[in-house]
Amino acid sequence: MAKLFHFHGGLHLDGHKTESLTQELRQASLPAQLILPLRQHIGEYNKPLVDVGNRVLKGDVIATNSSLICAAVHAPTSGIVSAIGNYPVPHPSGQPDRCIVIDVDGKDEAAETDIIDPQDLEPDELIQRICRAGIVGLGGAAFPTSPKLARGKMHRVDTLIINGVECEPYITCDDMLMRHYAAEVIRGSGYLQQILRPQTTLIAIEDNKPEAIATLRQALANHPLADTEIIAIPTIYPSGGEKQLIQILTGKEVPHGKLAFDIGLLCQNVGTCGAITRALEQDQPLISRIVTCTGDNIQQPGNWEVRFGTPIGHLIEQAGGYKNADDPYLVMGGPMMGFALSGDSLPIVKASNCIMVMHEETIPHAPGYHDECIRCSKCTEVCPAQLLPQQLYWHARAKAYDRTQEFNLFDCIECGCCSAVCPSQIPLVQYYRAAKSEIRGAHKAQFKSDRARARFEFREKRLLLKQQADEERRRLKREALKKKQLQRGVSDDAMPDPVQAALERVKERKKAVEEETR
Amino acid sequence: MLLAIVTISLMAGLFGLILGYASIRFKVEGNPVVDQIDALLPQTQCGQCTYAGCRPYAEAIANGEAPINQCPPGGQATIVALADLLDTEVLKLNAEHGEHLDVPLVAVIDEQTCIGCTLCIQACPVDAILGAAKHMHTVIADECTGCKLCLPPCPVDCIDMVPERLTIDDWKWSNPLDQLELAQDG
Amino acid sequence: MTRVIVSSPYVAPGNSLKRLMIQVIVALLPGTIAYAWFFGPGVIVNVALAIIFALAFEAAILRLRAKPVLPHLTDFSAVVAAWLFALCLPMHAPWWLVAVGMGFAMVAGKHLYGGLGFNPFNPAMVGYVVLLISFPREMTTWYLPAAVSGQTLSLAESVAYSFGSVDIGQWDALSSATPLDQVKTGIGQNIPIDEIRQAPLFGHYGGTGWEWIALWWFVGGVYLLITKTIRWHIPLSLLTAVMSMALLFYLIDPAIYASPLFHLLSGAVVIGAFFIATDPVSAATTDLGRIYYGLMIGSLIYVIRVWGGYPDGIAFAVLLANMCVPLIDYYTQPRVYGEK
Ligand code: SF4
Ligand code: SF4
Ligand code: SF4
Ligand code: SF4
């Protein structure tokens, strides 16, 4: 087995994984209505391809766009498009966003598929098909997969990393996936190899999932892949972060301002591998995923395969409902990096790996009083990005945003380790997030004002040129006139000035109008 | 004693020379101050500062003819940035020139009412209005700075200023300190 | 549902200021008890007085600054500062001495800078140094351990002494200089160390009683290390610096330089290394910086002890090092992930 390395800091957290693993993976039933946000990935908005009233079949593309970084949205089942408009979506802001609503008809009729053996396809065709299937990274970030693969292919990838680490507490969807769909994961890794031609492939899993490791090893034995190794890595949060995982497996750090494929690496989540297999072998687009529904306020925690657009409340019903319906506190993602949801009517989207259903009291949520930083540096000790969180906090709090950037604010991966250990219980991550959004906002405003300046200056120039041109034309005209008069032998004085004449005409007309209105 | 005085004077002289040299050698080739000021102004080009646009106002500031607190679209943030640049005192925004809006405005033309007179096109400082004579006009929302200069010329009053539509991407995390203050006030 | 939007992590806080401070107090107990055992309950009177004054000053200032009083008082940071301060005082001190010291510590040392977290200097040491400079006589009147004098002041006597209701003169026979003082004066009079240490005031390694107290500070320090309340960098580098300086000079001339063990076990080196220099607010924040910080304090302690005007140097050493903290932090910033 390869030698493993360490990353700086990190935390040993209570896993809370057994709760949702006691039950087998189940299929969630179809709700009456699906709400599908037009944008479920990182990138530009998709444009709807359907109108209200259209009937759609399972697998139909209902929204897409033409930008490079795009992931189309497909109808998860058959039904009628009943509305296109703004609905609340899972987002930290709790704000609505553009969605397509489908009234489910229950027939679950599928669109026609076009199945080709993926073995016969060229890498570019494979990427094309992955793009068509609307696949995004299913680890939680939801970055479209096909552009990542295309760029990876351009950069030559030496090591392909399949990420089955799942380091956040409570979440078990990848664990379940590996137990149930091990063969798909392995075959999906094979297709990635076919596209990227890496020298080695490492499948990393945290050693707290022995069952998943065993199943995957078995699947690999049944379907051997060249130069592929399954590696159990020690359990420490956040070992599943892309940069941290790279560091554990290779000892390399992704250089500042670069991306993983700049150093010949590419990471994909195990869930994404499964989705790729389905897309390539069955021409099935990404219309569902495994979601963990867990927490201390849910009757039967577990994992479900859920169609996108399913309201979270519907999933919670399948899990037996709330223990105490008076004070649910819902979080999408894990406790360390997830975000609170504004209610249970929001839909499950491509990025929803886990719905944590907690009690209001068990979650520290009020922006209450916190102590001052005592400079104990516990945050520095645990920061996997090797930042100085207390310095970042100091400047973020003072709103000295330039200084936060000097302390590499944007290298913060928002893992939450620093907040979790701070004895003064400072919501450090929120300070960083606030600072980041302010800086992004300022950049945007700057961009806009620069454009406005350019347009303004362009207009000034245009007006100036026009004025010059007009003057030039008038001058030429005058000269031509003079020449004519000279030829006719008439003196300047005898001839009425044409400008004067014109002005007088205008005056007369005005007078007439005024009289009329009187 | 004498030796000490001589040594110290010599040292002072030496450091003076080094500093002098450094200031020449490492002089920052800055853009002229007008450009720097202009870069901080919001480029709304609205004229609320009483100048014919942001650049003329920048020139006036650079010449010491205008105080730094006359630009409502920029608001306090711009004043602070200007004070920082010019190393002067931070002033409060002069309310005579207008009020700062947190969410900028954009113009929308009521396309039913528009008669296609082109007057607004001529007024718009950033060419954000599209249209031709006798045809309906429309505002390119992304380019509109919200300066309101197109409102007075419109003969049928068909232009409205509405708050810029914020998308989910414009949402900002709030600073916990501000939240705490809000909680205490409320 | 409208609720204030708060960011992850959504985990119950595993740590708190209060918990940290209580750990420190727990770690201080064995040493304090040993102190009282050897020198009588006077120290307990001092600690109690200091805590009362510290809390009173803190509450008053928080009121003035319109800050929440209760949460700040119950974080116990003032208690820890007061406790450490009281341990630095002579066993018996008049109440006003404690009050003045705590006043300076809390007002000038802490709140004038903005309160906990903003003070560049260790408040306890600020209070102590102010007293040492202003009231040198009161601050250097120490008493003999019970093992030597056969008698210590009872609790009632200590309290009476503190409030000046008894004549100090009757205990004059018990008062003495500290072992470090003795060594310093002795060397000044060209008496070899061996001879100085014949006096009953000295034990096997350090001063009688003192060496045992130091041991218990050490035990408390190890407890802090185990509970991860502090990290090893500062104590280790500080002790290393004291020991290696002492060893170096001891090897050069054992007649006029005391042994490393003597330096380690007398005075406030151990409590300083584990409890005083590790005050997070005023210490360096980076790992490497903390090593420099500890080394600096350790060497300064030795320098002040041997060549300076005061018998022990921990307070001055800490304050001097506090001044260098911004510089140390600036130059020891760790490399950020992904940067070369
Ligand atoms: S953990 Fe909290 S108190 Fe300690 S240095 Fe970091 S921010 Fe400050
Ligand atoms: S949230 Fe950011 S600053 Fe805090 S530990 Fe994680 S990476 Fe470091
Ligand atoms: S007031 Fe208007 S024109 Fe003047 S500087 Fe500000 S944005 Fe520009
Ligand atoms: S459209 Fe109107 S408000 Fe917008 S920039 Fe042009 S003139 Fe100003």
CSV table of C-alpha atoms in Angstrom, one decimal, chain A residues 39 45 89 91-93 95-98 339 367-370 396-397 399 401 427 430-431 433-434 437-438 441 444 446 448-453 455-459 462, chain B residues 38-43 45 52-53 55 106 121-128 140-145 164-165 167-180:
chain,number,residue,atom,x,y,z
A,39,ARG,CA,-29.6,26.1,-11.9
A,45,TYR,CA,-28.5,29.8,-15.3
A,89,VAL,CA,-34.6,26.8,-3.3
A,91,HIS,CA,-29.6,28.2,-0.6
A,92,PRO,CA,-28.1,29.9,2.5
A,93,SER,CA,-30.0,33.0,1.8
A,95,GLN,CA,-34.3,33.3,-1.2
A,96,PRO,CA,-36.4,32.1,-4.2
A,97,ASP,CA,-34.8,31.3,-7.5
A,98,ARG,CA,-36.1,30.4,-10.9
A,339,PHE,CA,-26.3,25.5,5.6
A,367,PRO,CA,-25.9,35.3,16.7
A,368,GLY,CA,-25.6,35.7,20.4
A,369,TYR,CA,-23.0,37.3,22.4
A,370,HIS,CA,-19.6,35.8,21.9
A,396,ALA,CA,-12.8,40.7,8.9
A,397,ARG,CA,-14.4,42.0,12.1
A,399,LYS,CA,-14.1,45.2,7.9
A,401,TYR,CA,-11.1,43.6,3.7
A,427,PRO,CA,-18.6,32.3,14.6
A,430,GLN,CA,-19.5,33.5,9.3
A,431,TYR,CA,-17.1,36.4,9.6
A,433,ARG,CA,-18.2,34.4,4.6
A,434,ALA,CA,-19.4,37.9,5.3
A,437,SER,CA,-19.3,38.3,0.0
A,438,GLU,CA,-18.4,41.9,0.7
A,441,GLY,CA,-19.7,42.5,-4.1
A,444,LYS,CA,-18.7,43.3,-9.0
A,446,GLN,CA,-15.9,47.8,-9.6
A,448,LYS,CA,-19.7,47.6,-13.4
A,449,SER,CA,-18.3,51.0,-12.8
A,450,ASP,CA,-15.3,50.3,-15.0
A,451,ARG,CA,-17.7,49.4,-17.8
A,452,ALA,CA,-19.7,52.5,-17.2
A,453,ARG,CA,-16.6,54.6,-17.4
A,455,ARG,CA,-19.0,53.5,-22.1
A,456,PHE,CA,-19.1,57.0,-20.9
A,457,GLU,CA,-15.7,57.8,-22.4
A,458,PHE,CA,-16.6,56.1,-25.6
A,459,ARG,CA,-19.7,58.2,-25.8
A,462,ARG,CA,-18.2,59.7,-30.2
B,38,ASP,CA,-11.9,58.8,-10.9
B,39,ALA,CA,-11.3,55.2,-10.3
B,40,LEU,CA,-13.0,55.4,-6.9
B,41,LEU,CA,-16.1,57.2,-8.1
B,42,PRO,CA,-19.0,55.0,-9.0
B,43,GLN,CA,-19.2,56.2,-12.6
B,45,GLN,CA,-22.4,59.8,-14.3
B,52,ALA,CA,-21.0,67.0,-15.6
B,53,GLY,CA,-20.0,63.5,-14.7
B,55,ARG,CA,-14.5,62.7,-14.2
B,106,VAL,CA,-32.2,50.9,-13.0
B,121,ILE,CA,-31.0,58.0,-25.9
B,122,GLN,CA,-29.4,61.4,-26.3
B,123,ALA,CA,-29.5,61.9,-22.6
B,124,CYS,CA,-28.1,58.6,-21.5
B,125,PRO,CA,-24.4,59.1,-20.6
B,126,VAL,CA,-23.5,55.5,-21.0
B,127,ASP,CA,-25.5,54.5,-24.1
B,128,ALA,CA,-27.6,52.1,-22.2
B,140,ILE,CA,-30.1,47.4,-21.3
B,141,ALA,CA,-30.4,46.8,-17.6
B,142,ASP,CA,-26.8,45.6,-17.2
B,143,GLU,CA,-25.4,48.8,-18.5
B,144,CYS,CA,-27.8,51.3,-16.9
B,145,THR,CA,-26.1,53.1,-14.1
B,164,GLU,CA,-32.0,46.7,-9.5
B,165,ARG,CA,-33.2,43.1,-9.4
B,167,THR,CA,-30.3,37.6,-7.8
B,168,ILE,CA,-29.5,34.9,-5.4
B,169,ASP,CA,-25.8,35.5,-6.3
B,170,ASP,CA,-26.0,39.0,-5.0
B,171,TRP,CA,-27.0,37.9,-1.5
B,172,LYS,CA,-24.4,38.5,1.1
B,173,TRP,CA,-23.6,36.8,4.4
B,174,SER,CA,-24.0,39.3,7.1
B,175,ASN,CA,-21.3,40.1,9.6
B,176,PRO,CA,-22.2,38.5,13.0
B,177,LEU,CA,-21.4,41.8,14.7
B,178,ASP,CA,-24.0,43.6,12.6
B,179,GLN,CA,-26.5,40.8,13.4
B,180,LEU,CA,-25.8,41.2,17.0
